[in-house]
């Protein structure tokens, strides 16, 4: 295995030629000019710490371009996964939304649909993300604050009230309790007489990056991985248009990683899930086509575009060469992008509209399949209706006014872009090799290695900002002394009280004997690792067992997880 | 209270407990602070994720810290920070300073100050300002302890 990565690294190194054109130009033109103008040379680096030259020339193009580029829709898909890309189908404008009660969120979703949003994306609150009901003591003060609260199927019914699940695709950002929320969505479709064959969407469910970055888990890794395996197998068989996982770099980046680290750790997680599917007895081409990805688009424009292109090339290459995939769909890396929350500043918030626009452009030029643009007020709070509308309009302006989506991969062939794509690819392969030496990604996470790598990058970046080596407009340069507060979305405690009351009523109304029976059956099934738990969880959900009741079955059997100390 | 008795008040490094006392996994900032405090010569303890307020206060007492630094980015600071203060009051702990930070709107700051939580630093605050504030609070606390145990 190590040898495979080494082979890839050597191959990329070999494809780089001597850059005689640049060297000649530097000696004859640049150096004399710099001397004459008293220009002090300094090093330029991107977020990944890679040296950036002032000029790239034809010699920078790797010498196997014909093999590594591929036209759109052709292996290795560097230029895009579909032949006609955005002309055939624009990226899906999918705004991550959710706050307060299910009714509040239902209203926001309908507002976005009315304004031209083309896909739904649900944000859940902290208690939901950790598998606690709204009436748990730990949930006090958090219900509906960072997203919508879902304590049972009844809440899901309210979120999607009067929305046709066969008409629109839904993405759910849920990880630790992903199997439960997925079960709720499936049961909801059944109740609305929508066939599971006709619903489409994505559940994030990527638990490895939770241990790495977002830190939302309930059980030790092995337990969650079993649940992912069960979702993978169940969806592959019964819900053909369902992306059972969205392997996510977004949170890894937000936690402080560089672009290269985001790419490498995400794809390493992806390879782990491929291994898992194969181990569960499936053929790689059975389940790989429904795997999807989720990346961050941050502020270093060209680096981000190169990252997206490198991601597609690596995935296609490794799936074909290492995993023996035959179906091109298994090799196509399709991804959602969100602009970077970290780059939003609390200071001078309107500037964030510009940052988000640049980041969204990078995502489009990088060939994303769907996009969330952050709202300018999100360093303060969840966005207001007005702010979220500007964010959505940003995408619509890019799509319909600027012409950047008219031509596929317009930066393809650029000396700088192609060189950067290959160099980022090389750096990612180096990480894969490193991770394999540690016994794989799960071991690298359990030992804290990945987390430490990210914390180190994040701290270095912060020091750069503190020392003014890196500029953040409005924060360490061009500071306004008199910042005026902006209007923000307030979520009152009424949401929490309402949710808690609703849950109490539900518990009184439901058939608690049946609830206990389904939970008992789930408990028994969980003890046998060979059983697929999805039908059991769906049975619990149907009887309105709560999120926490179902989660607690796993807590009893698998216990809870304490993260390795990195300090 | 026994805590603080054995400390050489002026010489020992400042000891800080960093905690996110609620259901909040946004830990990028707190790791940056941990490193920065350590580089500034402090002893740093991180309470780990999802500690209960009881766990935060117990750790602070057992580890004999000067300052508890609380951080939340999930909007639950008014409830969650207050839970920590309530338990400190219940246990009669008044010789540990409490400093806050996170995404804290201006209008919430007076309520936090009234609970005795100072700083309440928002996004983009330079590390030096935070470190200076921690040092100042630690000095005050040590003076208080010195007077009490003399």
PDB file of N, CA and C in Angstrom, chain B residues 3-12 66 141-143 145-146 149:
ATOM      1  N   UNK B   3      -8.393  25.220  48.605  1.00  0.00           N
ATOM      2  CA  UNK B   3      -7.607  25.497  47.407  1.00  0.00           C
ATOM      3  C   UNK B   3      -6.816  26.786  47.548  1.00  0.00           C
ATOM      4  N   UNK B   4      -5.659  26.796  46.933  1.00  0.00           N
ATOM      5  CA  UNK B   4      -4.865  28.021  46.941  1.00  0.00           C
ATOM      6  C   UNK B   4      -3.923  28.121  48.117  1.00  0.00           C
ATOM      7  N   UNK B   5      -4.143  27.332  49.130  1.00  0.00           N
ATOM      8  CA  UNK B   5      -3.365  27.493  50.355  1.00  0.00           C
ATOM      9  C   UNK B   5      -1.872  27.275  50.149  1.00  0.00           C
ATOM     10  N   UNK B   6      -1.575  26.270  49.306  1.00  0.00           N
ATOM     11  CA  UNK B   6      -0.177  25.887  49.194  1.00  0.00           C
ATOM     12  C   UNK B   6       0.584  26.618  48.096  1.00  0.00           C
ATOM     13  N   UNK B   7      -0.096  27.490  47.418  1.00  0.00           N
ATOM     14  CA  UNK B   7       0.556  28.153  46.295  1.00  0.00           C
ATOM     15  C   UNK B   7       1.455  29.284  46.779  1.00  0.00           C
ATOM     16  N   UNK B   8       2.638  29.336  46.136  1.00  0.00           N
ATOM     17  CA  UNK B   8       3.463  30.515  46.375  1.00  0.00           C
ATOM     18  C   UNK B   8       2.914  31.590  45.456  1.00  0.00           C
ATOM     19  N   UNK B   9       2.223  32.527  46.072  1.00  0.00           N
ATOM     20  CA  UNK B   9       1.318  33.356  45.289  1.00  0.00           C
ATOM     21  C   UNK B   9       1.977  34.111  44.167  1.00  0.00           C
ATOM     22  N   UNK B  10       3.102  34.640  44.403  1.00  0.00           N
ATOM     23  CA  UNK B  10       3.650  35.537  43.395  1.00  0.00           C
ATOM     24  C   UNK B  10       4.523  34.833  42.369  1.00  0.00           C
ATOM     25  N   UNK B  11       5.080  33.665  42.735  1.00  0.00           N
ATOM     26  CA  UNK B  11       6.080  33.070  41.855  1.00  0.00           C
ATOM     27  C   UNK B  11       5.524  32.043  40.887  1.00  0.00           C
ATOM     28  N   UNK B  12       4.619  31.201  41.374  1.00  0.00           N
ATOM     29  CA  UNK B  12       4.161  30.095  40.531  1.00  0.00           C
ATOM     30  C   UNK B  12       3.507  30.634  39.265  1.00  0.00           C
ATOM     31  N   UNK B  66      -6.068  29.648  39.031  1.00  0.00           N
ATOM     32  CA  UNK B  66      -6.341  31.057  39.314  1.00  0.00           C
ATOM     33  C   UNK B  66      -7.550  31.547  38.525  1.00  0.00           C
ATOM     34  N   UNK B 141      -6.685  37.891  41.972  1.00  0.00           N
ATOM     35  CA  UNK B 141      -7.087  36.704  42.727  1.00  0.00           C
ATOM     36  C   UNK B 141      -6.018  36.319  43.739  1.00  0.00           C
ATOM     37  N   UNK B 142      -4.758  36.410  43.319  1.00  0.00           N
ATOM     38  CA  UNK B 142      -3.686  36.017  44.233  1.00  0.00           C
ATOM     39  C   UNK B 142      -3.574  36.981  45.407  1.00  0.00           C
ATOM     40  N   UNK B 143      -3.836  38.231  45.111  1.00  0.00           N
ATOM     41  CA  UNK B 143      -3.818  39.214  46.187  1.00  0.00           C
ATOM     42  C   UNK B 143      -4.926  38.894  47.197  1.00  0.00           C
ATOM     43  N   UNK B 145      -6.335  36.004  47.750  1.00  0.00           N
ATOM     44  CA  UNK B 145      -6.010  34.795  48.503  1.00  0.00           C
ATOM     45  C   UNK B 145      -4.975  35.101  49.582  1.00  0.00           C
ATOM     46  N   UNK B 146      -4.001  35.919  49.246  1.00  0.00           N
ATOM     47  CA  UNK B 146      -2.951  36.265  50.191  1.00  0.00           C
ATOM     48  C   UNK B 146      -3.559  36.922  51.425  1.00  0.00           C
ATOM     49  N   UNK B 149      -5.561  34.285  53.550  1.00  0.00           N
ATOM     50  CA  UNK B 149      -4.874  33.218  54.251  1.00  0.00           C
ATOM     51  C   UNK B 149      -3.732  33.725  55.100  1.00  0.00           C
TER      52      UNK B 149
END
